[in-house]
Backbone as a ProteinNet text record, in pm:
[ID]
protein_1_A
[PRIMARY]
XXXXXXXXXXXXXXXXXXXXXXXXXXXXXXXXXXXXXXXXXXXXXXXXXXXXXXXXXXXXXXXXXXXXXXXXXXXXXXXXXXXXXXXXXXXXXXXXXXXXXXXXXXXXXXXXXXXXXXXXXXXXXXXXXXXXXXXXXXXXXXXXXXXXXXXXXXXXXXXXXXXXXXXXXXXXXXXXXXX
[TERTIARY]
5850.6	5833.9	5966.1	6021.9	6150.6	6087	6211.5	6120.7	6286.2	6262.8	6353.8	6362	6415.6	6427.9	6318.2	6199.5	6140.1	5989.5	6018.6	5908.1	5835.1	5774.5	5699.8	5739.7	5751.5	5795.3	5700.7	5647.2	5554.2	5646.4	5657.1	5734.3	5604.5	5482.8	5373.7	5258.7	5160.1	5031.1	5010.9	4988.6	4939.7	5066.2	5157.8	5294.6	5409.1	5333.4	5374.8	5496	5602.5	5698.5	5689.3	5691.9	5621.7	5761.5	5879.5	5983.2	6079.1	6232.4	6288.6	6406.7	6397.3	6520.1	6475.8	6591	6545.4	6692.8	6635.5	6718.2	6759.7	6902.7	7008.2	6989.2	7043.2	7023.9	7166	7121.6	7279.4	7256.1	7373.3	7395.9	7400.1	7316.4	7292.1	7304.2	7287	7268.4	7162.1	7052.5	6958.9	6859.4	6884.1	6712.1	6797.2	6717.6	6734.9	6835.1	6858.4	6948.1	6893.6	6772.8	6720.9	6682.5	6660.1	6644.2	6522.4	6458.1	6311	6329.8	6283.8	6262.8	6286.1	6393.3	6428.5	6364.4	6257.4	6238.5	6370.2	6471.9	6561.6	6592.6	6584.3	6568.3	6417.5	6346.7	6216.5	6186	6246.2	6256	6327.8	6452.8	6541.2	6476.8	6446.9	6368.4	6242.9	6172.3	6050	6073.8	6192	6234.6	6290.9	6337	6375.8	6239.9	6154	6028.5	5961.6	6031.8	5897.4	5973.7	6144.7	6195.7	6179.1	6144.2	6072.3	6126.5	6214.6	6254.4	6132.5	6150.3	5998.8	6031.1	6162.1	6111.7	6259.4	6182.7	6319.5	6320	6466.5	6470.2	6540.6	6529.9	6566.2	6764.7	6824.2	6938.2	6949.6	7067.6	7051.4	6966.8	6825	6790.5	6796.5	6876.7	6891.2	6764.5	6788.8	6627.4	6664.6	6755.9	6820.3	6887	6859.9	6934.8	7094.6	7124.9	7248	7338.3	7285.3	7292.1	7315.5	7283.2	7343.6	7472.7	7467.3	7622.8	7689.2	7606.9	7631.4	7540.8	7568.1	7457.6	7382.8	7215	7150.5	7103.9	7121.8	7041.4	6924.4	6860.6	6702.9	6719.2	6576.7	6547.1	6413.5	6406.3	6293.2	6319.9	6374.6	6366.4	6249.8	6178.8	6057	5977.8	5844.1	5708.1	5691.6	5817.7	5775.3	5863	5897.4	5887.7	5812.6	5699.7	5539.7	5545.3	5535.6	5450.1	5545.5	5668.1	5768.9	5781.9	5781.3	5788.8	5635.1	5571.7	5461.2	5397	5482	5492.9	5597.8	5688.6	5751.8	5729.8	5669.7	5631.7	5518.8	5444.3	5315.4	5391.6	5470.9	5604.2	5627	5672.2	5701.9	5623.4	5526	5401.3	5338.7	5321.8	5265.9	5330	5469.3	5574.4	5578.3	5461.2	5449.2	5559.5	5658.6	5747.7	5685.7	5758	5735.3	5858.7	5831.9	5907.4	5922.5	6100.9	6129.1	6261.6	6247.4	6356.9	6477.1	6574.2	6659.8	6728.9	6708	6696.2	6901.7	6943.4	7042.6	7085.5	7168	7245.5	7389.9	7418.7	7569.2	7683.7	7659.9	7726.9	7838.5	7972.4	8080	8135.3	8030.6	8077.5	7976.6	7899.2	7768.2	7877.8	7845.9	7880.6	7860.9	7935.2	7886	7873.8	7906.4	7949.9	7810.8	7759.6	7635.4	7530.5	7538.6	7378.4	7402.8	7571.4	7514	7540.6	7559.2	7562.4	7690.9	7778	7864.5	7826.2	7892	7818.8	7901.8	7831.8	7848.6	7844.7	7918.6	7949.4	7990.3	7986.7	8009	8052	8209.4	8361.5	8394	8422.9	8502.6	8626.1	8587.7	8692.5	8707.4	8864.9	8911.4	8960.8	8899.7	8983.3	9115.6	9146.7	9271.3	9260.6	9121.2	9143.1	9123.1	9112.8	9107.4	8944.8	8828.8	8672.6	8699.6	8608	8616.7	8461.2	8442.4	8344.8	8282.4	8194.7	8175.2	8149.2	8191.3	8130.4	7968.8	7926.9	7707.9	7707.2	7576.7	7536.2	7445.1	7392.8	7255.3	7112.9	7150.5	7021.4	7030.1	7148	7143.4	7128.6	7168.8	7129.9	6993.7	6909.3	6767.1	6641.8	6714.8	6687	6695.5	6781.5	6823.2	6724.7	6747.3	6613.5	6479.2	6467.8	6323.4	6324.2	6415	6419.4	6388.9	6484.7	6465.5	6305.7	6262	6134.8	6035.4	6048.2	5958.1	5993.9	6134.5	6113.5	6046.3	6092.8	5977.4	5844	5792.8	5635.8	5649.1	5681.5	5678.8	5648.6	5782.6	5768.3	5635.1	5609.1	5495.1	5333.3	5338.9	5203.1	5244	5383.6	5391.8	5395.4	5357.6	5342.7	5399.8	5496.4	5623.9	5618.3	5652.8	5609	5691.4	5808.5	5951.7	6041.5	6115.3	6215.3	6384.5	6457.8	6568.2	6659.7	6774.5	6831	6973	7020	7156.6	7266.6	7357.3	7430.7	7588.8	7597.3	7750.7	7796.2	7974.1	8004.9	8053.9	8042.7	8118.7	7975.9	7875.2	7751.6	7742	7643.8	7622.5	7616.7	7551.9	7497.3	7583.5	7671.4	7791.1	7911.6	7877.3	7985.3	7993.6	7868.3	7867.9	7933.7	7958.8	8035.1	8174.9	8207.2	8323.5	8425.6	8532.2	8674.9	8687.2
15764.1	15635.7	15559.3	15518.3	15432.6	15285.2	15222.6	15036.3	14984.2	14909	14784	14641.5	14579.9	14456.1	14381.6	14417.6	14301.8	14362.6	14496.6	14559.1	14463.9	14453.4	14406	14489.1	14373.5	14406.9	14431.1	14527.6	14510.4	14541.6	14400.4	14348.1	14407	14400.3	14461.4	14435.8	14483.5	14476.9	14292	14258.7	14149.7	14065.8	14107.4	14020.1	14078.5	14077.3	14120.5	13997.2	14034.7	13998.8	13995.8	13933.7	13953.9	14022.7	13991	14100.6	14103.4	14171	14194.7	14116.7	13994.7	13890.5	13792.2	13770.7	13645.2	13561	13475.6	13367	13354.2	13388.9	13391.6	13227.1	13183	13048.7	13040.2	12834	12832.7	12679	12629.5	12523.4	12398.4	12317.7	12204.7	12087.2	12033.4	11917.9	11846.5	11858.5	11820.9	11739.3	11762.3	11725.8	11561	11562.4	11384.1	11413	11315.3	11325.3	11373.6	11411	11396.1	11568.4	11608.5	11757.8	11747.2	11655.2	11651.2	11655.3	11736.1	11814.6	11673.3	11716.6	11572.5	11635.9	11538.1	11528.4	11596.8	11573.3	11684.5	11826	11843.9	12006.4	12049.6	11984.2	12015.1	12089.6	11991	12014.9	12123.7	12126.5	12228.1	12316.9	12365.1	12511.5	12548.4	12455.9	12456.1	12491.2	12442.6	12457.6	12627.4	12694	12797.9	12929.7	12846.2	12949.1	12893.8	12839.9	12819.9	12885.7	12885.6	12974.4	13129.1	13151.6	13328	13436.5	13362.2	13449.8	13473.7	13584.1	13680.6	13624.8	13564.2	13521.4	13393.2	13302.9	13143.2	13143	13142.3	13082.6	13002.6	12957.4	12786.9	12816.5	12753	12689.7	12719.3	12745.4	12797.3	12642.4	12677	12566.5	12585.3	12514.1	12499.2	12491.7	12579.7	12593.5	12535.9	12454.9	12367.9	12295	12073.5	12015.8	12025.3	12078.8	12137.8	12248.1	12270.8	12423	12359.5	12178.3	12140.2	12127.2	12157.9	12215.8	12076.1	12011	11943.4	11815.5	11740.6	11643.2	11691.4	11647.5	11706.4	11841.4	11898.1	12040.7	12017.5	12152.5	12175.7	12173.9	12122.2	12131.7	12228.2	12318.2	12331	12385.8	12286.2	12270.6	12181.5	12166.3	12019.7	12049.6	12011.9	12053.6	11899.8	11827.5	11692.4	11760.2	11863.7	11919.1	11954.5	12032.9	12105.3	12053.3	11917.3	11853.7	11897.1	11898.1	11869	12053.7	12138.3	12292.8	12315.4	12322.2	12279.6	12272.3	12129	12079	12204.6	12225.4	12334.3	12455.1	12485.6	12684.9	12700.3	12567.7	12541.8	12520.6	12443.5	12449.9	12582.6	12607.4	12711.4	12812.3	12877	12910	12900.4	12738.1	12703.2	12786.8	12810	12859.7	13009.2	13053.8	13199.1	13259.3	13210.1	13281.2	13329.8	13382.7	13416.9	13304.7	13260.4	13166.1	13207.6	13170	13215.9	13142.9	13122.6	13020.5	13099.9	13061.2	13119	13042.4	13118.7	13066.2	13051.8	12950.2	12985.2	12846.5	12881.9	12793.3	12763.4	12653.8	12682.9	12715.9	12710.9	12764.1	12654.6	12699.6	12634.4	12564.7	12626.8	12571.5	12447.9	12418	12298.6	12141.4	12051.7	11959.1	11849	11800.5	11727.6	11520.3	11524	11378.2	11375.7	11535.1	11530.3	11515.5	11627.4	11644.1	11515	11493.8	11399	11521.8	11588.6	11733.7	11799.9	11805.4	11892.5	12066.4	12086.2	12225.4	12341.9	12472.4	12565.8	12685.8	12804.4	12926.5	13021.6	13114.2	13213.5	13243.2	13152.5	13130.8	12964.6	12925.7	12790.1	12827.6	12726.2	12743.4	12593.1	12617.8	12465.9	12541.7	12437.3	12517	12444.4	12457	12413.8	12256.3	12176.5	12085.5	11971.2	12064.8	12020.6	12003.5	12007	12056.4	12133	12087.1	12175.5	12224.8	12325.2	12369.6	12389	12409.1	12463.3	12602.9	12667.3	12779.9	12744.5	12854.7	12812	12878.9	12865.3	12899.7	12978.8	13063.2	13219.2	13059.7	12930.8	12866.5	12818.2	12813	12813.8	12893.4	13040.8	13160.3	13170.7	13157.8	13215.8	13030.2	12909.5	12820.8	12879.7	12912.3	12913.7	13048.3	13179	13217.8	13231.1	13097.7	13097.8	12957.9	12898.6	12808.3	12854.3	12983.3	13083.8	13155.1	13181.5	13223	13151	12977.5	12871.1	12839.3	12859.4	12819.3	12934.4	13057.9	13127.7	13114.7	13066.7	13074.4	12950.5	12869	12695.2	12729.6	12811.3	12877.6	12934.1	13002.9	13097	13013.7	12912.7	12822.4	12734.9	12669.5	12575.6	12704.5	12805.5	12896.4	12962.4	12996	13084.6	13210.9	13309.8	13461.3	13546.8	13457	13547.3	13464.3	13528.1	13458.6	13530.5	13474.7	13535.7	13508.1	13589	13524.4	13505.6	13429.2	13424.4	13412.1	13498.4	13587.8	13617.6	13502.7	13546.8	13412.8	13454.1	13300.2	13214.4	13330.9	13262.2	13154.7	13158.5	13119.5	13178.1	13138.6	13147.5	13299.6	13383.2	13511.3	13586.1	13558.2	13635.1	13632.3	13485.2	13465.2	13566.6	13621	13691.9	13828.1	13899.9	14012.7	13973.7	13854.4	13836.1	13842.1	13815.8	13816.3	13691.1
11683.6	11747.1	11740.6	11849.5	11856.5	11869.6	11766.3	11751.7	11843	11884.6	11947.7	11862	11875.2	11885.3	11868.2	11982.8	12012.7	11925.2	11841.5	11791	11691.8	11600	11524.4	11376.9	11334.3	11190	11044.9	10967.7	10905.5	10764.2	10684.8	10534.1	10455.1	10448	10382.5	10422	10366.4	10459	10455.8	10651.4	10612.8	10615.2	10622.2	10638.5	10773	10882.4	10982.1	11054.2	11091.8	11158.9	11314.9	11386.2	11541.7	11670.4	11585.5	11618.9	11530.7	11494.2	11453.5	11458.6	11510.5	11547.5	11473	11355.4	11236.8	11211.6	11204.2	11175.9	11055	11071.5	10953.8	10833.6	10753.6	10672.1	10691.3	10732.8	10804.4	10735.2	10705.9	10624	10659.7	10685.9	10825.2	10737.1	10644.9	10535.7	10646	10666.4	10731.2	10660.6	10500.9	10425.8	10367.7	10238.2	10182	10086.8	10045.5	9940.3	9818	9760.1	9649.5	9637.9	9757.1	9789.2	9929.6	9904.1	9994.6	10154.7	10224.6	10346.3	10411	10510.8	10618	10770.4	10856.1	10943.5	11058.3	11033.1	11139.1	11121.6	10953.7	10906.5	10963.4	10982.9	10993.1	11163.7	11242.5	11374.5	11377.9	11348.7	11356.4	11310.9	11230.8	11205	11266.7	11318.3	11397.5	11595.6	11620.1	11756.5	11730.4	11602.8	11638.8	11605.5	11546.6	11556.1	11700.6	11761.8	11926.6	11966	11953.7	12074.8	12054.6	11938	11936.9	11836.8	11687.4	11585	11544.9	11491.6	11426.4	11242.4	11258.5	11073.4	11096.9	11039.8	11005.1	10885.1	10853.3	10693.3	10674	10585	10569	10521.4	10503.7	10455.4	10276.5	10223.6	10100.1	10039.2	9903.7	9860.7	9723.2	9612.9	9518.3	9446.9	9328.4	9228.3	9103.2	9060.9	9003.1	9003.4	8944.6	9008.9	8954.9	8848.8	8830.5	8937.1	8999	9069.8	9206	9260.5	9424.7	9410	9546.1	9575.1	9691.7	9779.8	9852	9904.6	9983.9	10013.9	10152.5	10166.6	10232.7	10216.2	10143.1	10053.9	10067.5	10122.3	10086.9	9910	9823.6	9709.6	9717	9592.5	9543.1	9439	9364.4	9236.9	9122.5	9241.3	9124.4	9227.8	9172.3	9240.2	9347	9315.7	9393	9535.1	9530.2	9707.2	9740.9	9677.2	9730.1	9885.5	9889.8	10030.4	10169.2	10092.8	10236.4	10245.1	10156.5	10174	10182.2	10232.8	10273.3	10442	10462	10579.7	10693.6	10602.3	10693	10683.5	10598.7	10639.6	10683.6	10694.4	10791	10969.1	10955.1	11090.4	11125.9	11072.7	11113.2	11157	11100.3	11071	11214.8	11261.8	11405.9	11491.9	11541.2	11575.3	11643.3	11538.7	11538	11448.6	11350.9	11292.7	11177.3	11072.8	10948.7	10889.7	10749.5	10702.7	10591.1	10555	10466.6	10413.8	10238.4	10172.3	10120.4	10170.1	10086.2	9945.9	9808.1	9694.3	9647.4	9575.7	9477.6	9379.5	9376.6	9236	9236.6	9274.2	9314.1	9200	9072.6	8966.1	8990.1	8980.6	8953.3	9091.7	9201.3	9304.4	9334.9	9235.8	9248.2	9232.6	9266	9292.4	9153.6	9058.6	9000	9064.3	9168.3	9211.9	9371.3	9334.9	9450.2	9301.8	9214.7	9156	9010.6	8991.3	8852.9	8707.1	8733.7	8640.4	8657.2	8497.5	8511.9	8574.1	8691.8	8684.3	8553.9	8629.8	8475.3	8522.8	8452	8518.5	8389.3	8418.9	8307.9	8222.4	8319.4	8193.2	8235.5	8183.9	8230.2	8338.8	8435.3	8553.3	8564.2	8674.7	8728.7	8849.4	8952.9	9137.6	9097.1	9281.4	9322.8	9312.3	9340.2	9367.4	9229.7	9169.5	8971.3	8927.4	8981.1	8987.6	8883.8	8751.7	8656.6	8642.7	8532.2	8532.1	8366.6	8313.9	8180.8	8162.3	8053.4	8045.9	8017.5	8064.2	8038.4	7902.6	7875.4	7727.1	7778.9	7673.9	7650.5	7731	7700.2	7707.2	7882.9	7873.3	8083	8157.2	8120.2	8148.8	8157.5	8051	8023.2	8115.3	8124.5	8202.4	8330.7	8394	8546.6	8572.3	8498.3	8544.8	8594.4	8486.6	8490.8	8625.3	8648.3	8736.9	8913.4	8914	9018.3	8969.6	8889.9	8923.1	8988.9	8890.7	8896.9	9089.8	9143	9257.8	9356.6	9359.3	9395.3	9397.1	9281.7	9337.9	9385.8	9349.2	9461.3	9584.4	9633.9	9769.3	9791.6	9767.8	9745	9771.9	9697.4	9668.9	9831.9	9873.7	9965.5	10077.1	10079	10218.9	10292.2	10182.9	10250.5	10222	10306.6	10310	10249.7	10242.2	10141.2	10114.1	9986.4	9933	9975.6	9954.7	9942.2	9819.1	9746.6	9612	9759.8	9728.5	9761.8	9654.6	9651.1	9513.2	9616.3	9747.5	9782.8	9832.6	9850.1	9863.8	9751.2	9616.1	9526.4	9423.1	9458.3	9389	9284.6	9203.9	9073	9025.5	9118.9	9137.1	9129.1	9181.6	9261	9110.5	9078.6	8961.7	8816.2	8834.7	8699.7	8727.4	8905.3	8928.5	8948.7	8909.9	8947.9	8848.4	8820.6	8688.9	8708
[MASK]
+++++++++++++++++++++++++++++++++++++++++++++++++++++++++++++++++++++++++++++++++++++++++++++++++++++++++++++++++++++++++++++++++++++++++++++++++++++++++++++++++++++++++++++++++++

């Protein structure tokens, strides 16, 4: 059997894809300042499940408020997003898409003058532009885990059909393969 493009995608029983054209996570600063789902992220991802991706996923969303990287970030880091991740994988959902979050942590590249939080990374770093960083401890390590788990099922309970880790780009993920 040869599949195309426009075939139907089956992720597992019961989690069918309606074709094979999905929408990449693209970095819009669309939501609130606090993390909570903004009425134009909302549209925006909802106009691209009417026009006919078989799966939308959201914009990288921080699963710790240590871990934002910028202003307008999706959050689902606190259960006080439930309503607004919710509201959109039900959006989406209408759409006919499959919906889907993409998860991370911005590590040393997280923002402390966005989240309020020195960020933290494997080793202590300083960029070019003097942004410093802390080395993390065994207790931020074994936190941020469980932070990425806790946002997974968030996802999961607010109606989303998959997760993604995002681990490139110099993120938190990425930082532990790096020198």
């Amino acid at each position: 059997m040869t599949s195309s493009l426009l075939s139907p995608l089956v992720l597992r029983p019961g989690i069918v894809s309606r074709n094979r054209i999905w929408l990449a996570p693209l970095t819009n600063r669309q939501s609130h300042l606090d993390g909570t789902l903004g009425d134009a992220e909302l549209r925006f991802l909802g106009m691209r499940a009417d026009g006919g991706f078989g799966l939308v996923e959201t914009c990288a969303a921080h699963v710790s408020q240590d871990g934002k990287t910028w202003e307008g970030e999706l959050g689902v880091h606190d259960d006080a997003m439930l309503d607004g991740l919710s509201r959109l994988a039900a959006r989406i959902h209408q759409g006919g898409a499959l919906a889907s979050v993409q998860l991370f942590h911005g590590g040393l590249r997280a923002s402390q003058a966005v989240s309020g939080i020195i960020p933290w990374s494997p080793s202590p770093h300083t960029d070019e532009k003097g942004n410093a960083s802390r080395e993390g401890t065994e207790e931020d390590i074994a936190r941020v885990i469980a932070d990425f788990a806790r946002a997974a099922e968030r996802c999961a309970r607010a109606g989303f059909d998959s997760v993604e880790l995002h681990g490139a780009h110099g993120y938190l993920l990425s930082q532990f393969l790096s020198t």
